[in-house]
Structure formats: C-alpha cells, structure tokens
mmCIF file with all atom_site columns, C-alpha atoms in Angstrom:
data_model
loop_
_atom_site.group_PDB
_atom_site.id
_atom_site.type_symbol
_atom_site.label_atom_id
_atom_site.label_alt_id
_atom_site.label_comp_id
_atom_site.label_asym_id
_atom_site.label_entity_id
_atom_site.label_seq_id
_atom_site.pdbx_PDB_ins_code
_atom_site.Cartn_x
_atom_site.Cartn_y
_atom_site.Cartn_z
_atom_site.occupancy
_atom_site.B_iso_or_equiv
_atom_site.pdbx_formal_charge
_atom_site.auth_seq_id
_atom_site.auth_comp_id
_atom_site.auth_asym_id
_atom_site.auth_atom_id
_atom_site.pdbx_PDB_model_num
ATOM 1   C CA . UNK Z 1 1   ? 246.237 31.691 245.055 1.00 94.00 ? 1   UNK Z CA 1
ATOM 2   C CA . UNK Z 1 2   ? 244.507 28.649 243.605 1.00 97.00 ? 2   UNK Z CA 1
ATOM 3   C CA . UNK Z 1 3   ? 241.125 27.184 244.527 1.00 98.00 ? 3   UNK Z CA 1
ATOM 4   C CA . UNK Z 1 4   ? 242.664 24.584 246.835 1.00 98.00 ? 4   UNK Z CA 1
ATOM 5   C CA . UNK Z 1 5   ? 244.499 27.206 248.891 1.00 98.00 ? 5   UNK Z CA 1
ATOM 6   C CA . UNK Z 1 6   ? 241.379 29.371 249.105 1.00 97.00 ? 6   UNK Z CA 1
ATOM 7   C CA . UNK Z 1 7   ? 239.241 26.450 250.268 1.00 98.00 ? 7   UNK Z CA 1
ATOM 8   C CA . UNK Z 1 8   ? 241.846 25.279 252.800 1.00 98.00 ? 8   UNK Z CA 1
ATOM 9   C CA . UNK Z 1 9   ? 241.910 28.724 254.418 1.00 97.00 ? 9   UNK Z CA 1
ATOM 10  C CA . UNK Z 1 10  ? 238.186 28.493 255.077 1.00 97.00 ? 10  UNK Z CA 1
ATOM 11  C CA . UNK Z 1 11  ? 238.454 24.853 256.118 1.00 98.00 ? 11  UNK Z CA 1
ATOM 12  C CA . UNK Z 1 12  ? 240.932 25.881 258.810 1.00 98.00 ? 12  UNK Z CA 1
ATOM 13  C CA . UNK Z 1 13  ? 238.482 28.510 260.073 1.00 97.00 ? 13  UNK Z CA 1
ATOM 14  C CA . UNK Z 1 14  ? 235.679 25.935 260.172 1.00 98.00 ? 14  UNK Z CA 1
ATOM 15  C CA . UNK Z 1 15  ? 237.837 23.487 262.132 1.00 98.00 ? 15  UNK Z CA 1
ATOM 16  C CA . UNK Z 1 16  ? 238.777 26.168 264.674 1.00 98.00 ? 16  UNK Z CA 1
ATOM 17  C CA . UNK Z 1 17  ? 235.157 27.240 265.145 1.00 98.00 ? 17  UNK Z CA 1
ATOM 18  C CA . UNK Z 1 18  ? 233.901 23.650 265.448 1.00 98.00 ? 18  UNK Z CA 1
ATOM 19  C CA . UNK Z 1 19  ? 236.615 22.848 268.011 1.00 98.00 ? 19  UNK Z CA 1
ATOM 20  C CA . UNK Z 1 20  ? 235.788 25.940 270.050 1.00 98.00 ? 20  UNK Z CA 1
ATOM 21  C CA . UNK Z 1 21  ? 232.042 25.298 269.870 1.00 98.00 ? 21  UNK Z CA 1
ATOM 22  C CA . UNK Z 1 22  ? 232.177 21.886 271.526 1.00 97.00 ? 22  UNK Z CA 1
ATOM 23  C CA . UNK Z 1 23  ? 234.235 23.362 274.377 1.00 96.00 ? 23  UNK Z CA 1
ATOM 24  C CA . UNK Z 1 24  ? 231.395 25.708 275.379 1.00 95.00 ? 24  UNK Z CA 1
ATOM 25  C CA . UNK Z 1 25  ? 228.976 25.074 278.233 1.00 91.00 ? 25  UNK Z CA 1
ATOM 26  C CA . UNK Z 1 26  ? 225.285 25.797 278.635 1.00 90.00 ? 26  UNK Z CA 1
ATOM 27  C CA . UNK Z 1 27  ? 223.256 28.578 277.119 1.00 87.00 ? 27  UNK Z CA 1
ATOM 28  C CA . UNK Z 1 28  ? 226.054 31.164 277.043 1.00 93.00 ? 28  UNK Z CA 1
ATOM 29  C CA . UNK Z 1 29  ? 226.875 34.198 274.939 1.00 95.00 ? 29  UNK Z CA 1
ATOM 30  C CA . UNK Z 1 30  ? 230.101 32.485 273.862 1.00 96.00 ? 30  UNK Z CA 1
ATOM 31  C CA . UNK Z 1 31  ? 228.219 29.379 272.654 1.00 97.00 ? 31  UNK Z CA 1
ATOM 32  C CA . UNK Z 1 32  ? 225.706 31.522 270.807 1.00 96.00 ? 32  UNK Z CA 1
ATOM 33  C CA . UNK Z 1 33  ? 228.396 33.662 269.158 1.00 97.00 ? 33  UNK Z CA 1
ATOM 34  C CA . UNK Z 1 34  ? 230.493 30.664 268.088 1.00 97.00 ? 34  UNK Z CA 1
ATOM 35  C CA . UNK Z 1 35  ? 227.477 28.794 266.765 1.00 97.00 ? 35  UNK Z CA 1
ATOM 36  C CA . UNK Z 1 36  ? 226.289 31.825 264.787 1.00 96.00 ? 36  UNK Z CA 1
ATOM 37  C CA . UNK Z 1 37  ? 229.744 32.336 263.324 1.00 96.00 ? 37  UNK Z CA 1
ATOM 38  C CA . UNK Z 1 38  ? 230.160 28.642 262.427 1.00 98.00 ? 38  UNK Z CA 1
ATOM 39  C CA . UNK Z 1 39  ? 226.658 28.480 260.946 1.00 97.00 ? 39  UNK Z CA 1
ATOM 40  C CA . UNK Z 1 40  ? 227.321 31.543 258.770 1.00 95.00 ? 40  UNK Z CA 1
ATOM 41  C CA . UNK Z 1 41  ? 230.743 30.267 257.740 1.00 96.00 ? 41  UNK Z CA 1
ATOM 42  C CA . UNK Z 1 42  ? 229.419 26.818 256.791 1.00 97.00 ? 42  UNK Z CA 1
ATOM 43  C CA . UNK Z 1 43  ? 226.516 28.262 254.824 1.00 96.00 ? 43  UNK Z CA 1
ATOM 44  C CA . UNK Z 1 44  ? 228.588 30.805 252.907 1.00 96.00 ? 44  UNK Z CA 1
ATOM 45  C CA . UNK Z 1 45  ? 231.315 28.266 252.242 1.00 96.00 ? 45  UNK Z CA 1
ATOM 46  C CA . UNK Z 1 46  ? 228.930 25.581 250.983 1.00 97.00 ? 46  UNK Z CA 1
ATOM 47  C CA . UNK Z 1 47  ? 227.164 27.986 248.631 1.00 96.00 ? 47  UNK Z CA 1
ATOM 48  C CA . UNK Z 1 48  ? 230.366 29.439 247.215 1.00 97.00 ? 48  UNK Z CA 1
ATOM 49  C CA . UNK Z 1 49  ? 232.131 26.074 247.055 1.00 97.00 ? 49  UNK Z CA 1
ATOM 50  C CA . UNK Z 1 50  ? 229.268 24.408 245.243 1.00 97.00 ? 50  UNK Z CA 1
ATOM 51  C CA . UNK Z 1 51  ? 229.046 27.200 242.694 1.00 96.00 ? 51  UNK Z CA 1
ATOM 52  C CA . UNK Z 1 52  ? 232.762 27.787 242.106 1.00 97.00 ? 52  UNK Z CA 1
ATOM 53  C CA . UNK Z 1 53  ? 234.250 24.345 242.719 1.00 98.00 ? 53  UNK Z CA 1
ATOM 54  C CA . UNK Z 1 54  ? 231.725 21.540 242.525 1.00 98.00 ? 54  UNK Z CA 1
ATOM 55  C CA . UNK Z 1 55  ? 229.655 22.723 239.563 1.00 96.00 ? 55  UNK Z CA 1
ATOM 56  C CA . UNK Z 1 56  ? 232.791 22.861 237.358 1.00 96.00 ? 56  UNK Z CA 1
ATOM 57  C CA . UNK Z 1 57  ? 233.949 19.487 238.715 1.00 97.00 ? 57  UNK Z CA 1
ATOM 58  C CA . UNK Z 1 58  ? 230.625 17.839 237.907 1.00 97.00 ? 58  UNK Z CA 1
ATOM 59  C CA . UNK Z 1 59  ? 231.408 18.402 234.245 1.00 95.00 ? 59  UNK Z CA 1
ATOM 60  C CA . UNK Z 1 60  ? 234.273 15.875 234.431 1.00 96.00 ? 60  UNK Z CA 1
ATOM 61  C CA . UNK Z 1 61  ? 233.729 12.126 234.657 1.00 96.00 ? 61  UNK Z CA 1
ATOM 62  C CA . UNK Z 1 62  ? 236.751 11.847 236.965 1.00 96.00 ? 62  UNK Z CA 1
ATOM 63  C CA . UNK Z 1 63  ? 235.284 14.151 239.611 1.00 97.00 ? 63  UNK Z CA 1
ATOM 64  C CA . UNK Z 1 64  ? 231.522 13.913 239.147 1.00 97.00 ? 64  UNK Z CA 1
ATOM 65  C CA . UNK Z 1 65  ? 230.785 11.206 241.725 1.00 97.00 ? 65  UNK Z CA 1
ATOM 66  C CA . UNK Z 1 66  ? 232.945 12.744 244.473 1.00 97.00 ? 66  UNK Z CA 1
ATOM 67  C CA . UNK Z 1 67  ? 231.447 16.164 243.756 1.00 97.00 ? 67  UNK Z CA 1
ATOM 68  C CA . UNK Z 1 68  ? 227.913 14.898 244.153 1.00 97.00 ? 68  UNK Z CA 1
ATOM 69  C CA . UNK Z 1 69  ? 228.870 13.128 247.376 1.00 97.00 ? 69  UNK Z CA 1
ATOM 70  C CA . UNK Z 1 70  ? 230.393 16.306 248.787 1.00 97.00 ? 70  UNK Z CA 1
ATOM 71  C CA . UNK Z 1 71  ? 227.331 18.381 247.927 1.00 98.00 ? 71  UNK Z CA 1
ATOM 72  C CA . UNK Z 1 72  ? 225.167 15.777 249.666 1.00 97.00 ? 72  UNK Z CA 1
ATOM 73  C CA . UNK Z 1 73  ? 227.366 16.124 252.747 1.00 97.00 ? 73  UNK Z CA 1
ATOM 74  C CA . UNK Z 1 74  ? 226.763 19.884 252.709 1.00 98.00 ? 74  UNK Z CA 1
ATOM 75  C CA . UNK Z 1 75  ? 223.067 19.105 253.091 1.00 97.00 ? 75  UNK Z CA 1
ATOM 76  C CA . UNK Z 1 76  ? 223.798 16.774 256.012 1.00 98.00 ? 76  UNK Z CA 1
ATOM 77  C CA . UNK Z 1 77  ? 225.690 19.613 257.709 1.00 98.00 ? 77  UNK Z CA 1
ATOM 78  C CA . UNK Z 1 78  ? 222.727 21.920 257.078 1.00 98.00 ? 78  UNK Z CA 1
ATOM 79  C CA . UNK Z 1 79  ? 220.421 19.430 258.783 1.00 98.00 ? 79  UNK Z CA 1
ATOM 80  C CA . UNK Z 1 80  ? 222.636 19.279 261.878 1.00 98.00 ? 80  UNK Z CA 1
ATOM 81  C CA . UNK Z 1 81  ? 222.766 23.082 262.025 1.00 98.00 ? 81  UNK Z CA 1
ATOM 82  C CA . UNK Z 1 82  ? 218.959 23.182 261.808 1.00 98.00 ? 82  UNK Z CA 1
ATOM 83  C CA . UNK Z 1 83  ? 218.728 20.684 264.659 1.00 98.00 ? 83  UNK Z CA 1
ATOM 84  C CA . UNK Z 1 84  ? 220.970 22.896 266.788 1.00 98.00 ? 84  UNK Z CA 1
ATOM 85  C CA . UNK Z 1 85  ? 218.850 25.941 265.978 1.00 97.00 ? 85  UNK Z CA 1
ATOM 86  C CA . UNK Z 1 86  ? 215.739 24.210 267.303 1.00 96.00 ? 86  UNK Z CA 1
ATOM 87  C CA . UNK Z 1 87  ? 217.335 22.631 270.391 1.00 96.00 ? 87  UNK Z CA 1
ATOM 88  C CA . UNK Z 1 88  ? 217.629 24.446 273.708 1.00 95.00 ? 88  UNK Z CA 1
ATOM 89  C CA . UNK Z 1 89  ? 221.287 25.484 273.977 1.00 94.00 ? 89  UNK Z CA 1
ATOM 90  C CA . UNK Z 1 90  ? 221.343 24.536 277.677 1.00 93.00 ? 90  UNK Z CA 1
ATOM 91  C CA . UNK Z 1 91  ? 220.137 20.996 276.920 1.00 93.00 ? 91  UNK Z CA 1
ATOM 92  C CA . UNK Z 1 92  ? 222.638 18.104 276.946 1.00 94.00 ? 92  UNK Z CA 1
ATOM 93  C CA . UNK Z 1 93  ? 221.133 17.143 273.567 1.00 96.00 ? 93  UNK Z CA 1
ATOM 94  C CA . UNK Z 1 94  ? 222.509 20.377 272.114 1.00 97.00 ? 94  UNK Z CA 1
ATOM 95  C CA . UNK Z 1 95  ? 226.091 19.387 272.892 1.00 96.00 ? 95  UNK Z CA 1
ATOM 96  C CA . UNK Z 1 96  ? 225.510 15.857 271.565 1.00 97.00 ? 96  UNK Z CA 1
ATOM 97  C CA . UNK Z 1 97  ? 224.322 17.325 268.251 1.00 98.00 ? 97  UNK Z CA 1
ATOM 98  C CA . UNK Z 1 98  ? 227.174 19.875 268.227 1.00 98.00 ? 98  UNK Z CA 1
ATOM 99  C CA . UNK Z 1 99  ? 229.636 17.003 268.577 1.00 98.00 ? 99  UNK Z CA 1
ATOM 100 C CA . UNK Z 1 100 ? 227.961 15.217 265.651 1.00 98.00 ? 100 UNK Z CA 1
ATOM 101 C CA . UNK Z 1 101 ? 228.327 18.421 263.634 1.00 98.00 ? 101 UNK Z CA 1
ATOM 102 C CA . UNK Z 1 102 ? 231.984 18.694 264.682 1.00 98.00 ? 102 UNK Z CA 1
ATOM 103 C CA . UNK Z 1 103 ? 232.638 15.104 263.587 1.00 98.00 ? 103 UNK Z CA 1
ATOM 104 C CA . UNK Z 1 104 ? 230.825 15.606 260.274 1.00 98.00 ? 104 UNK Z CA 1
ATOM 105 C CA . UNK Z 1 105 ? 232.664 18.877 259.537 1.00 98.00 ? 105 UNK Z CA 1
ATOM 106 C CA . UNK Z 1 106 ? 236.060 17.254 260.175 1.00 98.00 ? 106 UNK Z CA 1
ATOM 107 C CA . UNK Z 1 107 ? 235.140 14.162 258.139 1.00 98.00 ? 107 UNK Z CA 1
ATOM 108 C CA . UNK Z 1 108 ? 233.860 16.256 255.229 1.00 98.00 ? 108 UNK Z CA 1
ATOM 109 C CA . UNK Z 1 109 ? 236.886 18.555 255.145 1.00 98.00 ? 109 UNK Z CA 1
ATOM 110 C CA . UNK Z 1 110 ? 239.357 15.675 255.352 1.00 98.00 ? 110 UNK Z CA 1
ATOM 111 C CA . UNK Z 1 111 ? 237.579 13.867 252.529 1.00 97.00 ? 111 UNK Z CA 1
ATOM 112 C CA . UNK Z 1 112 ? 237.652 16.986 250.376 1.00 97.00 ? 112 UNK Z CA 1
ATOM 113 C CA . UNK Z 1 113 ? 241.310 17.704 251.046 1.00 98.00 ? 113 UNK Z CA 1
ATOM 114 C CA . UNK Z 1 114 ? 242.574 14.120 250.716 1.00 97.00 ? 114 UNK Z CA 1
ATOM 115 C CA . UNK Z 1 115 ? 240.352 12.769 247.964 1.00 97.00 ? 115 UNK Z CA 1
ATOM 116 C CA . UNK Z 1 116 ? 238.477 15.463 246.038 1.00 98.00 ? 116 UNK Z CA 1
ATOM 117 C CA . UNK Z 1 117 ? 241.390 17.899 245.772 1.00 98.00 ? 117 UNK Z CA 1
ATOM 118 C CA . UNK Z 1 118 ? 243.657 15.222 244.271 1.00 97.00 ? 118 UNK Z CA 1
ATOM 119 C CA . UNK Z 1 119 ? 241.119 14.343 241.591 1.00 97.00 ? 119 UNK Z CA 1
ATOM 120 C CA . UNK Z 1 120 ? 240.271 17.989 240.953 1.00 98.00 ? 120 UNK Z CA 1
ATOM 121 C CA . UNK Z 1 121 ? 243.966 18.733 240.494 1.00 97.00 ? 121 UNK Z CA 1
ATOM 122 C CA . UNK Z 1 122 ? 243.916 16.383 237.524 1.00 97.00 ? 122 UNK Z CA 1
ATOM 123 C CA . UNK Z 1 123 ? 240.618 17.636 236.086 1.00 97.00 ? 123 UNK Z CA 1
ATOM 124 C CA . UNK Z 1 124 ? 241.248 21.406 236.266 1.00 97.00 ? 124 UNK Z CA 1
ATOM 125 C CA . UNK Z 1 125 ? 243.859 23.442 234.430 1.00 96.00 ? 125 UNK Z CA 1
ATOM 126 C CA . UNK Z 1 126 ? 246.124 25.839 236.334 1.00 97.00 ? 126 UNK Z CA 1
ATOM 127 C CA . UNK Z 1 127 ? 244.209 28.761 234.834 1.00 97.00 ? 127 UNK Z CA 1
ATOM 128 C CA . UNK Z 1 128 ? 240.919 27.293 236.029 1.00 97.00 ? 128 UNK Z CA 1
ATOM 129 C CA . UNK Z 1 129 ? 242.321 26.722 239.530 1.00 97.00 ? 129 UNK Z CA 1
ATOM 130 C CA . UNK Z 1 130 ? 243.302 30.381 239.804 1.00 97.00 ? 130 UNK Z CA 1
ATOM 131 C CA . UNK Z 1 131 ? 240.133 31.710 238.184 1.00 97.00 ? 131 UNK Z CA 1
ATOM 132 C CA . UNK Z 1 132 ? 237.895 29.600 240.424 1.00 97.00 ? 132 UNK Z CA 1
ATOM 133 C CA . UNK Z 1 133 ? 239.804 30.823 243.494 1.00 97.00 ? 133 UNK Z CA 1
ATOM 134 C CA . UNK Z 1 134 ? 239.108 34.442 242.581 1.00 97.00 ? 134 UNK Z CA 1
ATOM 135 C CA . UNK Z 1 135 ? 235.413 33.816 241.999 1.00 97.00 ? 135 UNK Z CA 1
ATOM 136 C CA . UNK Z 1 136 ? 235.144 31.749 245.192 1.00 97.00 ? 136 UNK Z CA 1
ATOM 137 C CA . UNK Z 1 137 ? 236.898 34.391 247.343 1.00 96.00 ? 137 UNK Z CA 1
ATOM 138 C CA . UNK Z 1 138 ? 234.728 37.164 245.894 1.00 95.00 ? 138 UNK Z CA 1
ATOM 139 C CA . UNK Z 1 139 ? 231.522 35.290 246.681 1.00 95.00 ? 139 UNK Z CA 1
ATOM 140 C CA . UNK Z 1 140 ? 232.737 34.298 250.178 1.00 95.00 ? 140 UNK Z CA 1
ATOM 141 C CA . UNK Z 1 141 ? 233.578 37.910 250.982 1.00 90.00 ? 141 UNK Z CA 1
ATOM 142 C CA . UNK Z 1 142 ? 230.163 39.055 249.796 1.00 91.00 ? 142 UNK Z CA 1
ATOM 143 C CA . UNK Z 1 143 ? 228.317 36.355 251.754 1.00 86.00 ? 143 UNK Z CA 1
ATOM 144 C CA . UNK Z 1 144 ? 230.268 36.883 254.977 1.00 80.00 ? 144 UNK Z CA 1
ATOM 145 C CA . UNK Z 1 145 ? 229.728 40.659 254.807 1.00 80.00 ? 145 UNK Z CA 1
ATOM 146 C CA . UNK Z 1 146 ? 225.967 40.223 254.485 1.00 81.00 ? 146 UNK Z CA 1
ATOM 147 C CA . UNK Z 1 147 ? 225.682 37.523 257.184 1.00 72.00 ? 147 UNK Z CA 1
#
C-alpha cells in the first residue's frame, strides 16, 4: 500500500460519516455518535496526514504551496467542528454548520485527491510512498484507538 491508497481509505470513511451526519435530525444519539466519530476521524487524520504526508511534501518546491494550503484547510475544518461542539444539536444552526463542514470536507478531499496527489506522485519516490503509508497507518491506528 502506498500513501495515496492509505489516505483514500480514510477519505472514503470521512465522506461516509459526513454524508450520514447531515441526514440526522435533532439532538439524537445517532447525531451525537456520528459527530463524535467524524470529529475523531478528522482530527486523527489531519494530525497523521500533516506529519507523514505534508511535512515531507513541504520540502519540495513543487508541492510546498499546495501542502501549506491543505494544512490551512485542516484548521478551517477544526474551526467548524468547534462551532458544532458549542452549538445546541437541536438548533437549526447546528445543521447549517454541519452542512458547511460537509461541503468543506468534500472540497478538501477532492482537492487533495485531484491536485495534491498528482504533484506528490512526482515529488516522492516509490519507496517514500510506501514508507509514508506505513508510518501514516501506524499513527492513525494509534490515534483512533485512543480516541
């Protein structure tokens, strides 16, 4: 498995969770469980991805700008999650913010997969792609277990 395959697996999980979240209604156990799972997944993924994908990419002129942009988007996602944490889950404002988060997650993942991955494929060697995947998966597993 290379880093792109490892990241795509988690991207698919994030898309599924974000889709399911905006289908929930009111202050329900299902909404709470999906939000908690998505929040934990996004946090673990961003931390591991930044460390084991973006930090190495920032060392290359070809991928530095896109890497910085993607890390900035992680912070925007964090801000939306924080807004959801402080908004009453039964409030219509909660769903409005959840839909903004959904849109931002899908935008971010599409940008990574269609722009960043192509550039990274040129900047990283095959050995690096495999090595980074192993380190990324190990950190994701550790973070998800402790969440």
